[in-house]
XYZ file of C-alpha atoms in Angstrom:
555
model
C 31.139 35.933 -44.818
C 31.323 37.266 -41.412
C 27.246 38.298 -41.757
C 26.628 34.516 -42.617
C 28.634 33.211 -39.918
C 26.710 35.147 -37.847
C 23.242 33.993 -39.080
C 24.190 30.618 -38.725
C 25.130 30.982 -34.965
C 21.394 32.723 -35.051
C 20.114 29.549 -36.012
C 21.909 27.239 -34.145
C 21.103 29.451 -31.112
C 17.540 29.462 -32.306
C 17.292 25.360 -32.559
C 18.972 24.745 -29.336
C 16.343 27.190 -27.484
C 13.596 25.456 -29.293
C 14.904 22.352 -28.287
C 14.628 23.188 -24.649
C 11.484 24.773 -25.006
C 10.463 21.963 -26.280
C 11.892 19.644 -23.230
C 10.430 21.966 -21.098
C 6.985 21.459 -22.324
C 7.215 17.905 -22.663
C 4.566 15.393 -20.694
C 5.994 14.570 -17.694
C 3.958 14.443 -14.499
C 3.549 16.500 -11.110
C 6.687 17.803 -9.410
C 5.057 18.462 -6.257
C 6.699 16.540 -3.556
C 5.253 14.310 -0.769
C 5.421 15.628 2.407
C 8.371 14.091 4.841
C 5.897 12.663 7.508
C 4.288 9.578 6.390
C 1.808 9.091 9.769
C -1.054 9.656 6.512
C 0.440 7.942 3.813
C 0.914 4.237 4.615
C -0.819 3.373 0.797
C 2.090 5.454 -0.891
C 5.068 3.979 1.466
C 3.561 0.535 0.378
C 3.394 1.373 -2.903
C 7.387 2.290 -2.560
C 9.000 -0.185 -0.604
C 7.095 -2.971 -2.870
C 8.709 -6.151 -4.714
C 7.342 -5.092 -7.989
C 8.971 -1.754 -9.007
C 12.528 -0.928 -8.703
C 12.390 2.263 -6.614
C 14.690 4.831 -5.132
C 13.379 4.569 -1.568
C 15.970 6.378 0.381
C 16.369 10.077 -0.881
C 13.184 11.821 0.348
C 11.112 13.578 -0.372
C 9.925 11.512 -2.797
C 8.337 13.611 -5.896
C 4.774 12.586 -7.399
C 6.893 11.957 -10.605
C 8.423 8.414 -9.108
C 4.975 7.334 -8.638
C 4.155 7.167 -12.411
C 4.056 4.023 -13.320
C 3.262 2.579 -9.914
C 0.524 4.471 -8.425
C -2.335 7.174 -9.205
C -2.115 9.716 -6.456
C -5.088 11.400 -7.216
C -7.077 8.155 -7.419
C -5.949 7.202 -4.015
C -6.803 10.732 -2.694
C -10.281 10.497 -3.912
C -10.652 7.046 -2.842
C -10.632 8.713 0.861
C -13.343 10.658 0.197
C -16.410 11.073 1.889
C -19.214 11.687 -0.821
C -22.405 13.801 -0.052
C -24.785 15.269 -3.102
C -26.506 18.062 -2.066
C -29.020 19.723 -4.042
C -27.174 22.733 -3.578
C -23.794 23.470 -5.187
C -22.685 25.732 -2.624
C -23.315 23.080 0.015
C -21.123 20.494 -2.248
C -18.643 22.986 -2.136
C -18.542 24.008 1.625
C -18.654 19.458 2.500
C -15.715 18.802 0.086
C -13.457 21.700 1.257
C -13.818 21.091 4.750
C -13.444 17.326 4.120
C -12.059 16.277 0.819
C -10.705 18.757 -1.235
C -7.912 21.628 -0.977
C -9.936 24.249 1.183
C -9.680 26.925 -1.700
C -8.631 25.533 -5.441
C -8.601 25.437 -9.011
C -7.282 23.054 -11.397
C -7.181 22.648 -15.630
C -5.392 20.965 -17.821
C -2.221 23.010 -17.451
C -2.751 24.628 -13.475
C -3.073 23.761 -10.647
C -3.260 25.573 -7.409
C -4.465 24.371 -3.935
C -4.863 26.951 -0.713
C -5.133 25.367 2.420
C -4.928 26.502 6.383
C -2.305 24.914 8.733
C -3.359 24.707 12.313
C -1.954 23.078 15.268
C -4.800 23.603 18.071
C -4.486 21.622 21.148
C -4.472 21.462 25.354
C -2.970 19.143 27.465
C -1.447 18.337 31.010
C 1.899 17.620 31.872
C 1.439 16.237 35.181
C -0.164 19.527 37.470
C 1.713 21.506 33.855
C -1.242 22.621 31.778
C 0.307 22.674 27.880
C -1.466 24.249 24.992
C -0.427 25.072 21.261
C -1.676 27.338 19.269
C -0.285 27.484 15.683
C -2.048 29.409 12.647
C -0.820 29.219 9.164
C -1.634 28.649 5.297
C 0.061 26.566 2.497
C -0.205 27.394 -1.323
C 1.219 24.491 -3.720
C 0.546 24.171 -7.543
C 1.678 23.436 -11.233
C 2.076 25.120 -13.541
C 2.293 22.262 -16.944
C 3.188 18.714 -15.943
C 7.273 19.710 -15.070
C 7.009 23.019 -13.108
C 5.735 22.971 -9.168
C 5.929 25.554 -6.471
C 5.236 25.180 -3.006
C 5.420 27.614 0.491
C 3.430 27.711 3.789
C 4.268 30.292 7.060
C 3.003 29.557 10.402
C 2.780 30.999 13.645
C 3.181 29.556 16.693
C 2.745 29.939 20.528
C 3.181 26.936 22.770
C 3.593 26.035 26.560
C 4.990 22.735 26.336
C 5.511 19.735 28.691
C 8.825 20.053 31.353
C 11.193 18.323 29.344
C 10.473 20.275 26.217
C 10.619 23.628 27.621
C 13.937 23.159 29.407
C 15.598 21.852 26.392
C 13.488 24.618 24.325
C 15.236 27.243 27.206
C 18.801 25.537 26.921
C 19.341 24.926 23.493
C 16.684 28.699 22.323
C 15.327 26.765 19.672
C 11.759 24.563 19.579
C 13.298 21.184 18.372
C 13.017 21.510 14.535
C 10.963 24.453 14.276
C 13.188 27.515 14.900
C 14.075 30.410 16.960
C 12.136 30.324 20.490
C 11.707 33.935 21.393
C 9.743 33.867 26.020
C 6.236 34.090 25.552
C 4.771 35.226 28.994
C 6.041 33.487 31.993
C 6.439 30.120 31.047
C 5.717 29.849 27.108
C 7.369 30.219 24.019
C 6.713 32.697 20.309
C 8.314 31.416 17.147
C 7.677 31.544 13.433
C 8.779 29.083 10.953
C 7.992 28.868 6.969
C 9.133 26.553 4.033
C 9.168 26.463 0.827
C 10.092 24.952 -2.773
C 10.112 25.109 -6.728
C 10.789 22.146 -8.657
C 11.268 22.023 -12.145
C 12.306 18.678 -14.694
C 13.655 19.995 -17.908
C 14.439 16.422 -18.774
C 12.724 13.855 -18.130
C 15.877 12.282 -16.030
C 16.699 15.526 -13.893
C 15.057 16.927 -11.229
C 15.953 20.038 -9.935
C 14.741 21.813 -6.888
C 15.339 25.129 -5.439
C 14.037 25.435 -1.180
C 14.136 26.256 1.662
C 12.579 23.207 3.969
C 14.329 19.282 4.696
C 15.814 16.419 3.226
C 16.583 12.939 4.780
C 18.312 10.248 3.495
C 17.683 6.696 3.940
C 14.665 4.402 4.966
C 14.440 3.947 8.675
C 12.201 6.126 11.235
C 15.844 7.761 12.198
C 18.527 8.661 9.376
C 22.031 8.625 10.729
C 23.172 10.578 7.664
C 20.683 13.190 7.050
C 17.524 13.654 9.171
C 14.482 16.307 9.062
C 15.470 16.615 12.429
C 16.652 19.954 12.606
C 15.180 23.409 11.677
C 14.706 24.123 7.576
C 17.728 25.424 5.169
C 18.097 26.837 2.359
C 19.137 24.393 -0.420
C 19.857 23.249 -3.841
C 19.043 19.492 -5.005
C 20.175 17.778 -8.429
C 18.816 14.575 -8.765
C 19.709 12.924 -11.994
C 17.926 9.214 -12.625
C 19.861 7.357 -15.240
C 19.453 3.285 -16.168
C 18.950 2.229 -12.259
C 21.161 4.708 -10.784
C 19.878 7.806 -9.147
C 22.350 10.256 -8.478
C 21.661 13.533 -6.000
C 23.843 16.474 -5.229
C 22.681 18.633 -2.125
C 23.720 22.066 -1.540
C 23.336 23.861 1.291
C 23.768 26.759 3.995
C 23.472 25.607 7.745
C 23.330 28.528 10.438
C 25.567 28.089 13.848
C 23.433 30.024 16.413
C 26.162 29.678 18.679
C 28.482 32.233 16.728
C 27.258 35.939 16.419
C 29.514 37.762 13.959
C 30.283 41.710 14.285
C 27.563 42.533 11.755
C 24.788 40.685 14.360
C 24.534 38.027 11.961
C 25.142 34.365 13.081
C 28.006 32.167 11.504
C 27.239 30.075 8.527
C 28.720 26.508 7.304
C 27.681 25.188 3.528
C 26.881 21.742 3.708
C 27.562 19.560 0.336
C 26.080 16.178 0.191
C 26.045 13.476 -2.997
C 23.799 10.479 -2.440
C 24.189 7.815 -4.998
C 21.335 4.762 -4.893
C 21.852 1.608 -7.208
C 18.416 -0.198 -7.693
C 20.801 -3.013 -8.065
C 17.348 -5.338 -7.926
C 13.483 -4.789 -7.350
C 14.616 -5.852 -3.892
C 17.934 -4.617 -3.633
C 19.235 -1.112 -3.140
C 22.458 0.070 -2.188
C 23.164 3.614 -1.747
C 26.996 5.205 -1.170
C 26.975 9.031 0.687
C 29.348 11.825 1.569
C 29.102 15.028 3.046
C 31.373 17.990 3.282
C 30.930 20.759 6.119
C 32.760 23.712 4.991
C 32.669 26.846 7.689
C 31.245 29.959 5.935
C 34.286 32.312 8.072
C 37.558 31.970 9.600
C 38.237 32.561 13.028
C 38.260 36.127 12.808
C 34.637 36.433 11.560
C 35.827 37.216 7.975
C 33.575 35.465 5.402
C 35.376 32.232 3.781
C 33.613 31.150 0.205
C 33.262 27.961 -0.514
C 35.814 25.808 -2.188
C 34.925 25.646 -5.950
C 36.471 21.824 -5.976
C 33.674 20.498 -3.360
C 31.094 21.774 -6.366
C 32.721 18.893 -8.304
C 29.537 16.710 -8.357
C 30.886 13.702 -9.392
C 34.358 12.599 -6.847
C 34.204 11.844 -3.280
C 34.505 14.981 -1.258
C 37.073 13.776 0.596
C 39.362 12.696 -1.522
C 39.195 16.144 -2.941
C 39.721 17.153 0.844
C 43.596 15.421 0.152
C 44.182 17.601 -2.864
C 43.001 21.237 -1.342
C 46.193 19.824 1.368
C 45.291 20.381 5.474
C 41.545 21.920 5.585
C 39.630 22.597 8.317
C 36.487 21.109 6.964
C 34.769 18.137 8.195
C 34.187 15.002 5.888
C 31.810 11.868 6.694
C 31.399 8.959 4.202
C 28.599 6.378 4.425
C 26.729 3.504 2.875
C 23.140 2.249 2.972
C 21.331 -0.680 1.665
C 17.531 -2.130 1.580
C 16.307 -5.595 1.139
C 12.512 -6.221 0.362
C 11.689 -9.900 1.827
C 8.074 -10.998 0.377
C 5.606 -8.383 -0.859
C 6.048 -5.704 1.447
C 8.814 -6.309 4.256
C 11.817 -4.373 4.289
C 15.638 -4.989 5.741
C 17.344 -1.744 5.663
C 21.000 -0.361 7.033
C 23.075 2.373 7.687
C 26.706 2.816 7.807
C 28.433 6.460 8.523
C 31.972 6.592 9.129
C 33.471 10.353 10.211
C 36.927 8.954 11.185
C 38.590 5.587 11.790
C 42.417 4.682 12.730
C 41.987 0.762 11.800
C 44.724 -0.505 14.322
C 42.934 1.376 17.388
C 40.007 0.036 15.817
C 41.001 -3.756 16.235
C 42.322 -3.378 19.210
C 39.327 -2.286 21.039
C 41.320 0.653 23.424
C 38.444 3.541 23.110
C 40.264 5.450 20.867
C 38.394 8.708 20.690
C 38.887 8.877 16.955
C 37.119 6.168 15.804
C 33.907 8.077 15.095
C 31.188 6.152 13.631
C 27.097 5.036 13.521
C 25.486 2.251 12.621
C 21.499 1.369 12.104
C 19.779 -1.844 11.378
C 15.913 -2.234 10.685
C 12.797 -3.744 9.722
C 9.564 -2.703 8.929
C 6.671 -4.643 6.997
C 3.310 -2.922 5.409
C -0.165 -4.886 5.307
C 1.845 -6.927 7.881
C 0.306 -10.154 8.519
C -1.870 -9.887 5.339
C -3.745 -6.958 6.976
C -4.023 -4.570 4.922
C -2.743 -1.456 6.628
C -0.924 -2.920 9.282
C 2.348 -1.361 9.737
C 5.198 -2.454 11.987
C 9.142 -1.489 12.305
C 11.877 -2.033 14.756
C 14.905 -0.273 14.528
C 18.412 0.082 16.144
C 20.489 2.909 16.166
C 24.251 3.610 17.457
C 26.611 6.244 17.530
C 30.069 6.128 18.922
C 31.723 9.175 21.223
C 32.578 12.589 19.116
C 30.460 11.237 16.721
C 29.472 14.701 13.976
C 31.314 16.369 16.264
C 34.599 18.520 15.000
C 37.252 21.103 16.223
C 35.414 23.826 18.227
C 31.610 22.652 16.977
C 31.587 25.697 13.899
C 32.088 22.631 11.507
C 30.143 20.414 13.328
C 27.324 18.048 11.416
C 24.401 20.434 12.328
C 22.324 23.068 12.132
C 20.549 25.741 14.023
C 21.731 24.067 17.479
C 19.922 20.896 16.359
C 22.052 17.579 15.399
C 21.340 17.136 11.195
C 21.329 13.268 11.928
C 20.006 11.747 15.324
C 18.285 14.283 17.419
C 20.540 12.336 20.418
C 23.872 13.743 19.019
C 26.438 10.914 19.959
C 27.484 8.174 22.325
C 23.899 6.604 22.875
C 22.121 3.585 21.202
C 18.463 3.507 20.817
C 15.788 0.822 20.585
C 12.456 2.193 18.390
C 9.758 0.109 17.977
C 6.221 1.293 16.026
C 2.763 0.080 15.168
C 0.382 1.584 13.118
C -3.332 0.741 11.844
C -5.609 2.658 10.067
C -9.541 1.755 9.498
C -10.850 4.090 6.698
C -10.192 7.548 8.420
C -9.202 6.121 11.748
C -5.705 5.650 12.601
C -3.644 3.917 15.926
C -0.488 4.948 15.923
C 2.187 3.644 18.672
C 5.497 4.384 19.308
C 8.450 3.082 21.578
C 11.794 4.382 22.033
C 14.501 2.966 24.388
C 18.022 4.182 24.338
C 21.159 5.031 26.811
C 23.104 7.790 25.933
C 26.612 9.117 28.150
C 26.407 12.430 28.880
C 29.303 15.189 29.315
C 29.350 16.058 33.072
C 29.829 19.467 34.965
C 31.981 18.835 38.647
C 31.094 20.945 41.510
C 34.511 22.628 41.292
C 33.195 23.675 37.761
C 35.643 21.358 35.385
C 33.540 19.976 32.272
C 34.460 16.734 31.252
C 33.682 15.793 27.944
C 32.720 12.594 26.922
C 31.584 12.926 23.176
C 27.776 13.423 23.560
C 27.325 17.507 22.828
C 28.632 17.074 18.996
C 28.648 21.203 19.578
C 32.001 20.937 22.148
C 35.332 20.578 20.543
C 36.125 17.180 19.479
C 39.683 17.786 20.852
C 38.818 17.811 24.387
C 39.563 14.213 24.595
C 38.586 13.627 28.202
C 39.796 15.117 31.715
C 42.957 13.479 31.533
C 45.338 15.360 30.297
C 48.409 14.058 27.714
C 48.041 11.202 25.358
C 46.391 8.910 27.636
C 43.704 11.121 27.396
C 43.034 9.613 23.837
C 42.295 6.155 24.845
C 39.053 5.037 27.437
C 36.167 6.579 25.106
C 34.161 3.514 25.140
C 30.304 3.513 24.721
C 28.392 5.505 27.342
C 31.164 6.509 29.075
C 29.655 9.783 31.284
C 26.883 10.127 33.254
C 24.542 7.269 32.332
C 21.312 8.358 31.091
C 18.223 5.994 30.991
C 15.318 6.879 28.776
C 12.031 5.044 27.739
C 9.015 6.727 26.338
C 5.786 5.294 24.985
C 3.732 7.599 22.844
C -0.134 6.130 21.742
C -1.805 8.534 19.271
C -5.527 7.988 17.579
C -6.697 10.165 15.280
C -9.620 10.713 12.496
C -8.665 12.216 9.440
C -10.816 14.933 8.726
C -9.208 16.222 4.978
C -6.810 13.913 3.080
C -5.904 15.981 1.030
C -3.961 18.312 3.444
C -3.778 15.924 6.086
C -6.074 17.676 8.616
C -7.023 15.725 12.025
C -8.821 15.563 15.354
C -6.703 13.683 17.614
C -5.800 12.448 21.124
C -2.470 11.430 22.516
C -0.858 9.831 25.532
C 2.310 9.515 26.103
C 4.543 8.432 29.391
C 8.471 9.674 29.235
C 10.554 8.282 31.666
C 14.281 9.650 32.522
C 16.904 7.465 34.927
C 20.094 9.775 35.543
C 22.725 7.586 37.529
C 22.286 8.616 41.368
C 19.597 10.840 40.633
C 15.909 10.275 41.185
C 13.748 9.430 38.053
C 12.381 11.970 35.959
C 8.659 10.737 35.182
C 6.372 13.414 32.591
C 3.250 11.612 31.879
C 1.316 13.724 29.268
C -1.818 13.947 27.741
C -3.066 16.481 24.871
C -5.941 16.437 22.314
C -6.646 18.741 19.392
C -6.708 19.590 15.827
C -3.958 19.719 13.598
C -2.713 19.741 10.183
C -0.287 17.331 9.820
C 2.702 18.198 7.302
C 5.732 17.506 9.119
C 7.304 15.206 11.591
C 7.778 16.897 15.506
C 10.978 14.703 16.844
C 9.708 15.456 20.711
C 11.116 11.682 21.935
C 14.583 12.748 23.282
């Protein structure tokens, strides 16, 4: 009896694994994901934010999957493509890799695989400053069957930069979102960054993916709940589309430069995020977020796990925060939502709330603990009825202490680097864009205008903290000591910065297919610190560049 039991739990075994073999090799389509900058792919954002589909919008990066049904990607590719017949085959192949195709690649039925070089070659002047970059790299992405992708590129950099970049480079040891800044002669800087993914559907409503590389969250040019503002992380992403609903789970490890431990490593946090997004309409999407920062050690350096309960993925992390009783962690909750007006115009918000005490809230005293963000936009495609016309406005606030919590090791960021606005807190922004594109030609412009309070530094040496640095403790309520010291935390309360910087960028594409480009830029940064003098960098640069991800440089 026991022998037959045993063959039967065989079998069962045996039909179950065939089962997911069999889900595994189903026909579903590409897994690769679409890179996080867009500055290329104005047909595919069209094709998203559009009237006729219900799509997810906000959770990127998007995955060639959602396109399905909407668009064909490698149809648009090819429609890019500039087509020469020589009577040579070799020749063919030299014109299309240089301008069409992946520079080395193969592709059947079942395989894919693309090799392609990443370069960032340009000069410039900041000023009398001469600037230069010089970045050398390679990508490798493929398929392997219609479910399975894989995807990693390493580059390495060098780069004099203009004034304002290098002293924020020298104060904060990191290039903004692209790592570790080691000197480089007397006034440049070495660093190294690399990213990388597999993504695999075993059904054809869940995604997963395995990287190390960005996320953002929501639908504006700024996301005030999760940016790809910051350095890459390694992470873990669920995303599970049933009915309308699209459900995501996030996991990941954050790094706190700040910290070194005694074994010369630097502190860690763990990060969890869930993201749900209601296609309530073709129009209409409302999405509901929360995020958990949990410190990877106590404050003796001694490694703290994370709590098994914040794996829940289902609950809001912070009412699981109430059950665990007093935790040091820090919790945000948030909301979004997305309107498509006409064919191609879109309303989107943002709401993030990290604390709020509702009576200090109505009554308008500055409490320092109501901590929140807000962001209101609009942006249009084939604007006007011209085709590939793009414009957006945007606003953006965040209140004092803002991401910010106890002594910055739980603070919402990563690497040095804000994980939301690159501005950190108590500022409000203006960003305005413009974008055309004729064939391979594209005019890009870009304005941002903002105020921001910052913390000061007296003469005697006493810092006074007014909630911009989300790394300084978020108990430091002001320079007043007692409980008055709570209340006065109004909007830009500090030192009064200024900024407004206009950026103009035209470029010809020279390979679609990894986004490869000749360009020139201009762009005019202009800095008003009350009592100071004006801090004017007026910079030019021109180059070539493969353009994967977005550089946040307007700060």
């Amino acid at each position: 009896i026991k022998k037959k039991i045993d063959i039967m739990k065989i079998k069962r075994l045996l039909i179950l694994l065939n089962f997911f073999v069999l889900s595994i090799n189903c026909s579903f389509s590409q897994e690769l994901l679409i890179p996080l900058n867009d500055d290329y792919e104005m047909e595919i954002q069209a094709a998203a934010y559009n009237s006729d589909y219900r799509f997810h919008t906000a959770m990127k990066s998007w995955s060639e999957y959602q396109f399905d049904d909407i668009l064909n990607l490698d149809s648009l590719n090819k429609s890019q493509f500039i087509v020469k017949d020589y009577n040579k085959k070799w020749k063919n192949i030299v014109w299309n890799s240089i301008f069409n195709t992946d520079f080395i690649g193969a592709k059947t039925d079942d395989f894919y695989i693309g090799i392609n070089p990443i370069v960032d070659f340009q000069v410039g002047k900041d000023g009398d400053m001469s600037t230069w970059v010089n970045t050398r790299g390679a990508e490798v992405r493929g398929t392997i069957g219609n479910n399975f992708a894989f995807y990693t590129n390493l580059r390495e950099n060098q780069a004099v930069f203009p004034e304002y970049l290098t002293d924020y480079t020298k104060t904060n040891k990191v290039v903004p979102g692209q790592g570790h800044a080691r000197t480089f002669k007397e006034t440049g800087f070495d660093y190294a960054n690399a990213s990388a993914y597999v993504a695999i559907r075993p059904m054809y409503w869940l995604q997963g993916v395995l990287g190390y590389g960005k996320n953002f969250i929501g639908d504006g040019y700024r996301s005030l709940i999760l940016s790809d503002n910051s350095f890459a992380y390694p992470y873990v992403k669920l995303t599970a589309d049933v009915w309308n609903i699209q459900y995501t789970c996030l996991y990941s490890q954050m790094t706190d430069k700040r910290r070194v431990l005694d074994d010369e490593t630097f502190a860690r946090k763990n990060v969890v995020i869930h993201y749900l997004d209601w296609a309530v309409t073709k129009r209409l999407n409302v999405g509901l977020f929360d995020a958990m920062v949990c410190r990877g050690q106590d404050e003796n350096g001694v490694r703290r796990g994370l709590d098994f309960q914040y794996i829940n993925p289902i609950i809001f992390l912070r009412t699981t925060d109430y059950y665990v009783g007093k935790s040091p962690d820090n919790a945000l909750l948030g909301a979004t939502a997305s309107l498509i007006l006409g064919k191609h115009t879109t309303l989107y918000a943002q709401f993030v709330l990290d604390e709020m005490t509702v009576k200090e809230f109505i009554a308008r005293t500055g409490y320092w603990a109501n901590k929140q963000s807000y962001q209101f936009g609009v942006k249009s495609y084939n604007c006007f009825n011209v085709k590939n016309l793009f414009l957006q406005g945007e606003f953006n606030l965040v209140r004092p202490y803002m991401y910010s919590h106890y002594d910055g090791e739980d603070n919402y960021a990563h690497l040095n680097q804000p994980l939301a606005h690159p501005w950190g807190a108590n500022f409000y922004e203006i960003v305005a864009r413009a974008q055309y594109n004729y064939k391979r030609f594209y005019f890009q412009y870009k304005m941002n205008f903002g105020q921001w309070g910052d913390d000061i530094t007296t003469e005697d040496g006493e810092f006074q903290y007014y909630g911009h640095d989300i790394y300084k403790d978020y108990y430091d309520y002001y320079h007043i000591e007692g409980e008055q010291g709570k209340y006065g935390h109004y909007m830009l309360t500090g030192e009064l910065n200024t900024m407004m910087m206009n950026n103009l960028v035209v470029s010809w594409l020279v390979n679609p297919s990894y986004n490869l480009n000749v360009f020139a830029e201009v762009t005019h940064r202009n800095q008003k610190i009350e009592g100071l003098d004006n801090i004017n960098n007026f910079i030019i640069s021109f180059g070539i560049r493969t353009t994967l991800d977005r550089k946040y440089y307007d700060f």
